[in-house]
mmCIF file of C-alpha atoms in Angstrom:
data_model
loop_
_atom_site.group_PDB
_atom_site.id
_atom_site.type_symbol
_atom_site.label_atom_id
_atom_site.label_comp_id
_atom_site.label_asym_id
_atom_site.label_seq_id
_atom_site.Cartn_x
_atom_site.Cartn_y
_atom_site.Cartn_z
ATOM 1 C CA UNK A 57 15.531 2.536 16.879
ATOM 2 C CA UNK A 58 13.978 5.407 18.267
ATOM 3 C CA UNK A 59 13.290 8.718 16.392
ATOM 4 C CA UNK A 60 16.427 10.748 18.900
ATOM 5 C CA UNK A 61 19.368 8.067 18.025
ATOM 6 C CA UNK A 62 20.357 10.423 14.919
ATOM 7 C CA UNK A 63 19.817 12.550 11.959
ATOM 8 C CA UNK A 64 18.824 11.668 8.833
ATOM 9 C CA UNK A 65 21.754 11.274 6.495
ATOM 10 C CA UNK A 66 20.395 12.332 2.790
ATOM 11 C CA UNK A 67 21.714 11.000 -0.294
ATOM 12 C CA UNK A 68 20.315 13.551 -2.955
ATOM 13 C CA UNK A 69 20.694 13.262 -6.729
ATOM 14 C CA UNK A 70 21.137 15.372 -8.961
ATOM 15 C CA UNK A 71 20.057 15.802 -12.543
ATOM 16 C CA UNK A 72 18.365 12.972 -14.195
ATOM 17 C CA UNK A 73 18.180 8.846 -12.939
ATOM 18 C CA UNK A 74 20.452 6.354 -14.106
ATOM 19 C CA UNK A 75 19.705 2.524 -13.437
ATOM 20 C CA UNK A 76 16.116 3.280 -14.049
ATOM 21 C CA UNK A 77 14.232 2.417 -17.142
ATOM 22 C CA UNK A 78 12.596 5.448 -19.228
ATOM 23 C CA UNK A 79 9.342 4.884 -18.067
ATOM 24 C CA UNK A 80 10.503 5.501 -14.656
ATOM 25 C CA UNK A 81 12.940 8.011 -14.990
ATOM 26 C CA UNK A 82 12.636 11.669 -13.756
ATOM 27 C CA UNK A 83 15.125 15.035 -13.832
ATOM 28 C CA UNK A 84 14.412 15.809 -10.549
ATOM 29 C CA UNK A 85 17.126 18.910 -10.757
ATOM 30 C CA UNK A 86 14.490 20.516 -13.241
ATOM 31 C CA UNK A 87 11.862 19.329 -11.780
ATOM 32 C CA UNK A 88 12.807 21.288 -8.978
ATOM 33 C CA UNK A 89 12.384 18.373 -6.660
ATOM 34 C CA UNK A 90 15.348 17.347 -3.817
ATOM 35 C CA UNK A 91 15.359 13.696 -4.647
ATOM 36 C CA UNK A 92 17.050 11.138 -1.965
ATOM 37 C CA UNK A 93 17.912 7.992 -2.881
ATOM 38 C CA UNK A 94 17.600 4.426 -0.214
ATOM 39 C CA UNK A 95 16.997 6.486 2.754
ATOM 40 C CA UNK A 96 17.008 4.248 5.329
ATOM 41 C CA UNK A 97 13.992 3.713 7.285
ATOM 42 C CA UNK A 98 13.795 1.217 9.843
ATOM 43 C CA UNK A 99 15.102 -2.769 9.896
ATOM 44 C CA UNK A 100 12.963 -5.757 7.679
ATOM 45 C CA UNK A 101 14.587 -8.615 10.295
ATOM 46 C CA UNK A 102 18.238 -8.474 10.175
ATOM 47 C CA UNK A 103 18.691 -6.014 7.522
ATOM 48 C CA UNK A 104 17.800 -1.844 6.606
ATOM 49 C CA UNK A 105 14.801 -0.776 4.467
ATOM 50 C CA UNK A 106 14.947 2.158 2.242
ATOM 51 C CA UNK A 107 12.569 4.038 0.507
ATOM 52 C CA UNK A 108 13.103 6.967 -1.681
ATOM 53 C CA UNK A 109 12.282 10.516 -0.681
ATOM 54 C CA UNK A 110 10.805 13.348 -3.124
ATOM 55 C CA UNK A 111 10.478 16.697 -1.334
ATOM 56 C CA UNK A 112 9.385 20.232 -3.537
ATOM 57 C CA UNK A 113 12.358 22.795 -3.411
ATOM 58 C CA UNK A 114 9.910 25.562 -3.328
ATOM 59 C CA UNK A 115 10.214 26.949 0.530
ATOM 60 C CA UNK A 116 7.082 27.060 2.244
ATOM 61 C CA UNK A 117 6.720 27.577 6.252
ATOM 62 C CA UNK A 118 3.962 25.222 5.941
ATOM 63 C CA UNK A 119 3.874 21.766 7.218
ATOM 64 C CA UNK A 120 3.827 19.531 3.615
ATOM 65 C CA UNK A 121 1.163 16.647 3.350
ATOM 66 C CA UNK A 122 2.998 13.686 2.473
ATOM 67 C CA UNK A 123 2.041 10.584 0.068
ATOM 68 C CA UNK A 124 3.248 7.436 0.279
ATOM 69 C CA UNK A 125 3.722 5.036 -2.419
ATOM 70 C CA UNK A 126 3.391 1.081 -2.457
ATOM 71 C CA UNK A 127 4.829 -0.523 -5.322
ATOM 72 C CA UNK A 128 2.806 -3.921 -6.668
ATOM 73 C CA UNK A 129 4.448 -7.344 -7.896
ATOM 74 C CA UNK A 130 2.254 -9.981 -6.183
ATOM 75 C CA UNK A 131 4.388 -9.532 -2.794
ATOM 76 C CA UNK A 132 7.136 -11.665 -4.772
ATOM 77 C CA UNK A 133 8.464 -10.332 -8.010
ATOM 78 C CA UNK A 134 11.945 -9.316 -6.954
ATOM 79 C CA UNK A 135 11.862 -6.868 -10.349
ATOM 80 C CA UNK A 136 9.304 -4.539 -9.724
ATOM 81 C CA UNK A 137 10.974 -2.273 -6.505
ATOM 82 C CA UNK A 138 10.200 1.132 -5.475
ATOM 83 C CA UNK A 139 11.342 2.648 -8.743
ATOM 84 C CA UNK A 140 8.344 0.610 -10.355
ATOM 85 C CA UNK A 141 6.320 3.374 -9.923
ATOM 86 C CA UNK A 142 4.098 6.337 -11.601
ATOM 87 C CA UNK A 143 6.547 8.572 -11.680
ATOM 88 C CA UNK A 144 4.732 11.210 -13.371
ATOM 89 C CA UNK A 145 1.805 11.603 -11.154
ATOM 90 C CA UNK A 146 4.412 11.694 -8.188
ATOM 91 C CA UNK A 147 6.530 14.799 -9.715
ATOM 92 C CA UNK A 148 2.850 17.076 -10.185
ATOM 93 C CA UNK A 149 1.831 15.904 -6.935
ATOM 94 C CA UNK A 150 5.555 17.538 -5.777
ATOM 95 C CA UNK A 151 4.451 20.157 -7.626
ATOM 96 C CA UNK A 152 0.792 20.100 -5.515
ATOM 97 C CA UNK A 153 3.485 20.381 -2.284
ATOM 98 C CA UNK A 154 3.529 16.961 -1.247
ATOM 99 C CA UNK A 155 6.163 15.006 -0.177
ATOM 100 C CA UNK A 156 6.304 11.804 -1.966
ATOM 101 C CA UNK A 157 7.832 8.696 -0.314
ATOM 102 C CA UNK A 158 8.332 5.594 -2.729
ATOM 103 C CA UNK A 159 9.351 2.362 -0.830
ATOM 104 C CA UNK A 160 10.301 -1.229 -0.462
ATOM 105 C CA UNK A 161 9.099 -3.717 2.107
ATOM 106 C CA UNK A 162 9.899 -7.904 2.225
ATOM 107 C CA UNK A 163 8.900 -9.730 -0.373
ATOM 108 C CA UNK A 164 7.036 -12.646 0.744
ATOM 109 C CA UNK A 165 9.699 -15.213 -0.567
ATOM 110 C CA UNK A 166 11.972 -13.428 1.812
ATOM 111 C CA UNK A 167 9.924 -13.836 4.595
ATOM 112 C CA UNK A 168 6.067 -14.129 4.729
ATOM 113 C CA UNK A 169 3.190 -12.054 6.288
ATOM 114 C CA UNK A 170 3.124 -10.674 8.069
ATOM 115 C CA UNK A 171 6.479 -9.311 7.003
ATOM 116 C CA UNK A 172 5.329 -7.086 4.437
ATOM 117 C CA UNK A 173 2.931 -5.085 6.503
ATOM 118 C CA UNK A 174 5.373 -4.147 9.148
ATOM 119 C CA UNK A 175 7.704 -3.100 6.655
ATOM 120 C CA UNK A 176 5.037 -0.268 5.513
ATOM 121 C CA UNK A 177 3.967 0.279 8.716
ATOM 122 C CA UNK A 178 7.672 0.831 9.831
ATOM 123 C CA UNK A 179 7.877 3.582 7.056
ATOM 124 C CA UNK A 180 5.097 5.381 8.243
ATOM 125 C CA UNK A 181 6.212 5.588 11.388
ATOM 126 C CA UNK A 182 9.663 6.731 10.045
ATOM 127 C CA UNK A 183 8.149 9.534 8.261
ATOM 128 C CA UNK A 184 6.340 10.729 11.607
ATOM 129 C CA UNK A 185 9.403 10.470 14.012
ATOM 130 C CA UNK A 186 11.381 12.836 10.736
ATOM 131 C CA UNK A 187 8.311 14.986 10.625
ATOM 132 C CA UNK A 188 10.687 18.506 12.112
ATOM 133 C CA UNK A 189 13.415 17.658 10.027
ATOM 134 C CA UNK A 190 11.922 16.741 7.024
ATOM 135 C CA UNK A 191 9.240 19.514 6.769
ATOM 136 C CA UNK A 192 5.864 17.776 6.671
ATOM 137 C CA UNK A 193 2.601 17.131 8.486
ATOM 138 C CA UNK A 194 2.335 13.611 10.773
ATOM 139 C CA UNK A 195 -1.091 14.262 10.888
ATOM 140 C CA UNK A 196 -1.540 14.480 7.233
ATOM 141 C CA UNK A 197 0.109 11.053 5.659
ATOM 142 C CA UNK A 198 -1.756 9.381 2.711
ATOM 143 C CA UNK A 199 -0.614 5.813 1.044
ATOM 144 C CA UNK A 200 -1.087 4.913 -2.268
ATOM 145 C CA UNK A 201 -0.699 1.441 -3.879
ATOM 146 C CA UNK A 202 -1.111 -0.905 -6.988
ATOM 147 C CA UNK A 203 -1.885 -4.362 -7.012
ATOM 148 C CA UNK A 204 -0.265 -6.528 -4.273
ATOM 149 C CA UNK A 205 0.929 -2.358 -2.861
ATOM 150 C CA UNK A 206 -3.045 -1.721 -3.180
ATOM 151 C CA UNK A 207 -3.497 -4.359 -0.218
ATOM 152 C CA UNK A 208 -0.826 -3.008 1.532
ATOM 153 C CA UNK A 209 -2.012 0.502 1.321
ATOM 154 C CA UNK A 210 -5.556 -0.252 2.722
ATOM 155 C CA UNK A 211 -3.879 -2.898 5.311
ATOM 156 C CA UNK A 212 -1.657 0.315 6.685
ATOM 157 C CA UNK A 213 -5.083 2.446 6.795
ATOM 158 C CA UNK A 214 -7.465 -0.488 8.040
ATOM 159 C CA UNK A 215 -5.240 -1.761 10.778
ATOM 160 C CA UNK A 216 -3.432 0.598 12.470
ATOM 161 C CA UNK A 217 -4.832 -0.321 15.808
ATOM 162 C CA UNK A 218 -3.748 -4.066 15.220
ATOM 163 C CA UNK A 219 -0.234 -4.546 17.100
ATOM 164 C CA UNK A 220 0.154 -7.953 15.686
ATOM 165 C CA UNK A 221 1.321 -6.256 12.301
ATOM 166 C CA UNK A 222 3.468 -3.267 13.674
ATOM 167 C CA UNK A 223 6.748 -5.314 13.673
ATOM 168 C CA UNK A 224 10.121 -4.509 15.403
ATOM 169 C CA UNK A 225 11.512 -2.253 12.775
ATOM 170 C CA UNK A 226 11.793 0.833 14.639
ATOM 171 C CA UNK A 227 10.136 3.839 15.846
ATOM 172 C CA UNK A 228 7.367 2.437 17.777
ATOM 173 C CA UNK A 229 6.946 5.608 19.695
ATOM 174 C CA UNK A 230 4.923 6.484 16.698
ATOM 175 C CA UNK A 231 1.377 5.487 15.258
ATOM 176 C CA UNK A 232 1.449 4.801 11.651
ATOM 177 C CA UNK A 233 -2.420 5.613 11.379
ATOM 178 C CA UNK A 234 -2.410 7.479 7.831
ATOM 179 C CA UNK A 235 -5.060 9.586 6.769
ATOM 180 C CA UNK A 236 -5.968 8.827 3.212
ATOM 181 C CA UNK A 237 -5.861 5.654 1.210
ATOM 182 C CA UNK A 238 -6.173 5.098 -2.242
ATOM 183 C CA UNK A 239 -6.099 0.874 -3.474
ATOM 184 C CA UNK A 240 -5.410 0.409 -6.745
ATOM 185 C CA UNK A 241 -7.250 -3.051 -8.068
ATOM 186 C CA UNK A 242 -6.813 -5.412 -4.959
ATOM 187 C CA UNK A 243 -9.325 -4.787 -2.626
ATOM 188 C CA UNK A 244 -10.041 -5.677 1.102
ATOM 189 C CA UNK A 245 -10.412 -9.356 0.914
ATOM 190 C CA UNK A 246 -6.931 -12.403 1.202
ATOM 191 C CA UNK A 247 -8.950 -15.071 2.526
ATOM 192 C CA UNK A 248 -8.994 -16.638 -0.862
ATOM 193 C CA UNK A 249 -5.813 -17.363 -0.622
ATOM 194 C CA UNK A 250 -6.403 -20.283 1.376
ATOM 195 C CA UNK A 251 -8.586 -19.664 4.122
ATOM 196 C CA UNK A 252 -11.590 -19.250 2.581
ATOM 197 C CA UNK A 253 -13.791 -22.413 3.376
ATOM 198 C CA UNK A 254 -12.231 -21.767 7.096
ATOM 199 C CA UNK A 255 -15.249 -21.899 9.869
ATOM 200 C CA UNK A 256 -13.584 -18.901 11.717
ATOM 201 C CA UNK A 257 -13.649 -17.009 8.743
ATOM 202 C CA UNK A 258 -17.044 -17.640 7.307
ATOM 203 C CA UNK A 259 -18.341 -16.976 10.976
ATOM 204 C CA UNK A 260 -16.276 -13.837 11.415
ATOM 205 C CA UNK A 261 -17.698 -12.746 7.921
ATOM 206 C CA UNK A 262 -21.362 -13.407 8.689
ATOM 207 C CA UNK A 263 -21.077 -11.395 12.093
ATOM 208 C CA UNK A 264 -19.641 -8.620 10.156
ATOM 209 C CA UNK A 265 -22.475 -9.049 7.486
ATOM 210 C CA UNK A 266 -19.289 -8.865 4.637
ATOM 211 C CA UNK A 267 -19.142 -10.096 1.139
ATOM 212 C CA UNK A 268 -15.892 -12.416 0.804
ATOM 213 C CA UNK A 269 -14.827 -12.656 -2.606
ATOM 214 C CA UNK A 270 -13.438 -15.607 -4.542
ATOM 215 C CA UNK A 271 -11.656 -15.791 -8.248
ATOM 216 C CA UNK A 272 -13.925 -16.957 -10.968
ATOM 217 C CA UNK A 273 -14.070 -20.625 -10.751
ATOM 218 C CA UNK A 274 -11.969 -20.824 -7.358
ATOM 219 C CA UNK A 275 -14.727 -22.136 -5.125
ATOM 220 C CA UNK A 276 -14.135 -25.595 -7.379
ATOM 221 C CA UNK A 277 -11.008 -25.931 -7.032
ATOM 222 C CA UNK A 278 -10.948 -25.218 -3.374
ATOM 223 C CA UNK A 279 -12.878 -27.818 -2.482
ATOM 224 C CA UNK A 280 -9.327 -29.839 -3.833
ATOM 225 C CA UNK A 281 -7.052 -29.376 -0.731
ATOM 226 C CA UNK A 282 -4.553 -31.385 -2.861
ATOM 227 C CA UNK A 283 -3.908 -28.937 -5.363
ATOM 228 C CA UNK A 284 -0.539 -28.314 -5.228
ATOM 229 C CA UNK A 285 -0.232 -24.904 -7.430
ATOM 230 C CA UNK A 286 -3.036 -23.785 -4.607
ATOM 231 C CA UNK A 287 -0.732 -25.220 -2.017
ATOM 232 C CA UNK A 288 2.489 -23.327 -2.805
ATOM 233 C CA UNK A 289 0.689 -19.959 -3.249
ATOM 234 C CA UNK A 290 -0.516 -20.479 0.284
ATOM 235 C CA UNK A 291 2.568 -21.384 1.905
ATOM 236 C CA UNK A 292 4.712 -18.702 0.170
ATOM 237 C CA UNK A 293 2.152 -16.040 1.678
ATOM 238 C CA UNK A 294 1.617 -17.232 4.912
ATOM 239 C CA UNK A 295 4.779 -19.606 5.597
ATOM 240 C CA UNK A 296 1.840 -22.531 6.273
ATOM 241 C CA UNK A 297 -1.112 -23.133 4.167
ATOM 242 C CA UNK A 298 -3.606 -20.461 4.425
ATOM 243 C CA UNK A 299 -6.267 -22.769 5.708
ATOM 244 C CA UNK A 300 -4.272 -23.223 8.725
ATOM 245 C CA UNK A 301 -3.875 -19.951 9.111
ATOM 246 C CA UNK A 302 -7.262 -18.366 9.128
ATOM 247 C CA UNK A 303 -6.674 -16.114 11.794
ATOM 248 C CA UNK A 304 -3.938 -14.380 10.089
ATOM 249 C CA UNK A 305 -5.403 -14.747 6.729
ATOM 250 C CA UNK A 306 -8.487 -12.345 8.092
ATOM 251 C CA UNK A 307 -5.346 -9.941 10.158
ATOM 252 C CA UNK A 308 -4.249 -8.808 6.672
ATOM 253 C CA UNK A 309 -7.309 -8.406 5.154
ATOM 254 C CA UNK A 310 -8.707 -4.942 5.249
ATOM 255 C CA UNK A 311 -12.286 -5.961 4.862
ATOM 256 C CA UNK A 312 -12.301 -7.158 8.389
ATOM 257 C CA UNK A 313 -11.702 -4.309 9.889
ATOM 258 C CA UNK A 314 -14.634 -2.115 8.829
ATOM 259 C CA UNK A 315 -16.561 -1.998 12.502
ATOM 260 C CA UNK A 316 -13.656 -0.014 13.257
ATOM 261 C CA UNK A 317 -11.748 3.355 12.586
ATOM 262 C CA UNK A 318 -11.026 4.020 9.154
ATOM 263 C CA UNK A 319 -9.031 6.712 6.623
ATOM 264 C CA UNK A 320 -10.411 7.754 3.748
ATOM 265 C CA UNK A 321 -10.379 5.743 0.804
ATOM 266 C CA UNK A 322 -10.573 5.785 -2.739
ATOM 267 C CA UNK A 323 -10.538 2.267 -5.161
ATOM 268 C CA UNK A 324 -9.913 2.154 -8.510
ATOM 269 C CA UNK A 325 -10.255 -1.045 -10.480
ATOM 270 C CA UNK A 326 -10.291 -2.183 -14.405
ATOM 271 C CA UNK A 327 -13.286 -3.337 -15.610
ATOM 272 C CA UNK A 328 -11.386 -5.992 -17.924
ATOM 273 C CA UNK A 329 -8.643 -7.105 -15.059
ATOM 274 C CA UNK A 330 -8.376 -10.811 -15.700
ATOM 275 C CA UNK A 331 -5.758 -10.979 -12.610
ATOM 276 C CA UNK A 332 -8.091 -9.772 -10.081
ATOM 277 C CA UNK A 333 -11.458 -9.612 -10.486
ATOM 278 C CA UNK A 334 -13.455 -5.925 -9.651
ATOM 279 C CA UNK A 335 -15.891 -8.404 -7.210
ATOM 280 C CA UNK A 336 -12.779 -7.644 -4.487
ATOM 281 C CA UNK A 337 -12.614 -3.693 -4.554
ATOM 282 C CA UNK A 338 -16.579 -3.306 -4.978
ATOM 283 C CA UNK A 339 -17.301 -5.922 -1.863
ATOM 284 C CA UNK A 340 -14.712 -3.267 0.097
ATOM 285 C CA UNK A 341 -16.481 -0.716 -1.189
ATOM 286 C CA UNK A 342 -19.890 -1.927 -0.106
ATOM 287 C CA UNK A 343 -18.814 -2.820 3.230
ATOM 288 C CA UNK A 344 -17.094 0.485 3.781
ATOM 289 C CA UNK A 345 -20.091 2.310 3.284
ATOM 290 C CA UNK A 346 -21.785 -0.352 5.184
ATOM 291 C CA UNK A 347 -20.287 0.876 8.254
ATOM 292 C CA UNK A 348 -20.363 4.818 7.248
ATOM 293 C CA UNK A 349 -16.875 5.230 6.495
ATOM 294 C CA UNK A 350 -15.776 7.731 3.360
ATOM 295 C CA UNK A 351 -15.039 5.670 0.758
ATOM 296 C CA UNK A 352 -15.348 6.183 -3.017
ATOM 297 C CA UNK A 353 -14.767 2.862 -5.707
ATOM 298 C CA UNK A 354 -14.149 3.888 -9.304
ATOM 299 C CA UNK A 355 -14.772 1.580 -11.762
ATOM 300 C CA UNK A 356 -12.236 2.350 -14.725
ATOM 301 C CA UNK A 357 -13.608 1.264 -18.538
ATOM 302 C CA UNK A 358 -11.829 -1.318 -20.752
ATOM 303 C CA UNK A 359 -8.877 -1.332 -18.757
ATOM 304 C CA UNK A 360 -7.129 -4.173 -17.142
ATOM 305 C CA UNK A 361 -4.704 -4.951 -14.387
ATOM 306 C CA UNK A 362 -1.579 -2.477 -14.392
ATOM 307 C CA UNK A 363 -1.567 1.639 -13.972
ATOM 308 C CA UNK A 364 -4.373 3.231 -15.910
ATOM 309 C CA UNK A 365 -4.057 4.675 -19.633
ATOM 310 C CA UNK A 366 -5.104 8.435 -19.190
ATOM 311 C CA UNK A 367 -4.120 11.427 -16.829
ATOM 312 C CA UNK A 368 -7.803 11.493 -16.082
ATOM 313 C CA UNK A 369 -7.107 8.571 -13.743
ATOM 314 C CA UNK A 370 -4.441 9.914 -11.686
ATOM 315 C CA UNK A 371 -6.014 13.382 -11.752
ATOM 316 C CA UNK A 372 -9.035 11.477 -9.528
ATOM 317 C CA UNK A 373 -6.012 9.995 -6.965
ATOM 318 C CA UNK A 374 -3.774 13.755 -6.739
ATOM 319 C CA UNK A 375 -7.302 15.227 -6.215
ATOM 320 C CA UNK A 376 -8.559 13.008 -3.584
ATOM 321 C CA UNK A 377 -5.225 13.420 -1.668
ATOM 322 C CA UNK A 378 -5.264 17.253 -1.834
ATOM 323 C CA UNK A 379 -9.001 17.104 -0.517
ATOM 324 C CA UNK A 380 -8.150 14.752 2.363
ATOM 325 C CA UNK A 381 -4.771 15.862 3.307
ATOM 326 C CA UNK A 382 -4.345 19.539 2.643
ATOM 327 C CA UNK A 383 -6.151 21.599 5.499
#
């Protein structure tokens, strides 16, 4: 799929959602917001990807900044889908004259990593090849995730120059380097799932001089390679157990690509998240600056793992994108 085969064919809806529940929903008519539903944007395997498309009605003759939006669910709830997402903070930053993109990539029980990367990588690269058509600036893409779409995020930004995640879902013409990134409580780090206590990995680490990061009490139980709870996590994300895979376990993990290129990023993480602990997003943090990138960690008070009580909190992410994105 190349971005000359054909135009885009739009879907837009009008007046308010309907399948979506109220937290989600949005009148996009008064928003004043062209909303298009399951655009397609490339092939996950043997099948179409679509994400949903969110462009101001206002005209401008100006190029639009665009942000993406990664959608959490630990890479396996089949539930949470590109409507699961902060639907609020997406219409003001329409409002700001961004384009908002909100989409879907494999789960991992469909098909494991690095599945899921490509997938968000492929919808970057959609976006750029549709840059004429759809009014907005390649050069000025940001991604924005939560959870298990917080990895994802930083993955798309950390790893652009990596072609073992870029996939065969079309549009490879195109680069899907992104400009900002803002990781919502998951941090840099997978090798706890699995691959850990791999020599490769702990090497890899040291020559980096990185802080790997483990769950509260993990370290025990990973010295128990019979665990089979431990075991089926592994195999679901990487189709093998993860200490077989250590090569791919440090791929799509962000933190390992700090002695390289990076966007911009901004992590956020609960103080109280009991799912995954803040240790991940500050040790990304650290090693960002380590290596001089521009990278900024918020730590968010009494809050746990899901999208932050308080406007405040997406204020910070619409702000950062606006200062990275809009020239």
């Amino acid at each position: 799929m190349t971005g000359g085969e054909k135009m885009l064919e739009l879907k837009k809806l009008s007046g308010e959602e309907t399948g979506v529940s109220e937290e989600f929903k949005a009148d996009w008519e008064a928003e004043k917001i062209d909303f298009y539903e399951d655009v397609a944007y490339g092939m996950g395997g043997e099948h179409p990807m679509y994400l949903d498309l969110m462009i101001p009605q206002e005209k401008t003759e100006k190029k639009r900044p665009v942000i993406i939006w990664v959608h959490g669910g630990g890479w396996s709830i089949p539930e949470l889908t590109k409507k699961y997402r902060p639907v609020n903070a997406l219409v003001q930053a329409c409002r700001m004259g961004f384009v908002c993109a909100s989409i879907e990539y494999r789960l991992v029980t469909e098909k494991p990593f690095p599945a899921p990367i490509e997938d968000c990588k492929c919808a970057v690269r959609f976006l750029k090849a549709h840059a004429g058509e759809l009014g907005i600036d390649p050069d000025c893409i940001g991604i924005w995730g939560e959870s298990a779409g917080g990895q994802l995020a930083a993955l798309v930004g950390a790893s652009y120059g990596n072609p073992r995640l870029e996939g065969n879902g079309g549009w490879q013409e195109y680069s899907s380097e992104v400009k900002a990134v803002c990781d919502w409580y998951c941090g840099g780090d997978m090798t706890h799932m699995g691959a850990y206590v791999c020599p490769e990995v702990q090497a890899r680490a040291e020559e980096l001089g990185i802080r790997l990061t483990l769950m509260p009490g993990q370290l025990e139980k990973q010295k128990d390679p019979k665990s089979s709870a431990q075991r089926e996590i592994f195999e679901q994300m990487f189709g093998v157990p993860g200490s077989q895979a250590p090569e791919l376990s440090m791929d799509i993990s962000p933190i390992f690509y700090v002695d390289q290129k990076q966007p911009a990023y901004l992590l956020m993480h609960g103080d109280s998240d009991q799912a995954v602990t803040p240790e991940f997003s500050y040790n990304y943090y650290d090693a960002l600056l380590k290596y001089g990138h521009d990278a900024t960690f918020v730590l968010v008070p009494r809050q746990g793992h899901g999208f932050f009580k308080g406007e405040g909190y997406y204020d910070i992410v619409l702000n950062f994108f606006k200062k990275k994105l809009v020239p």
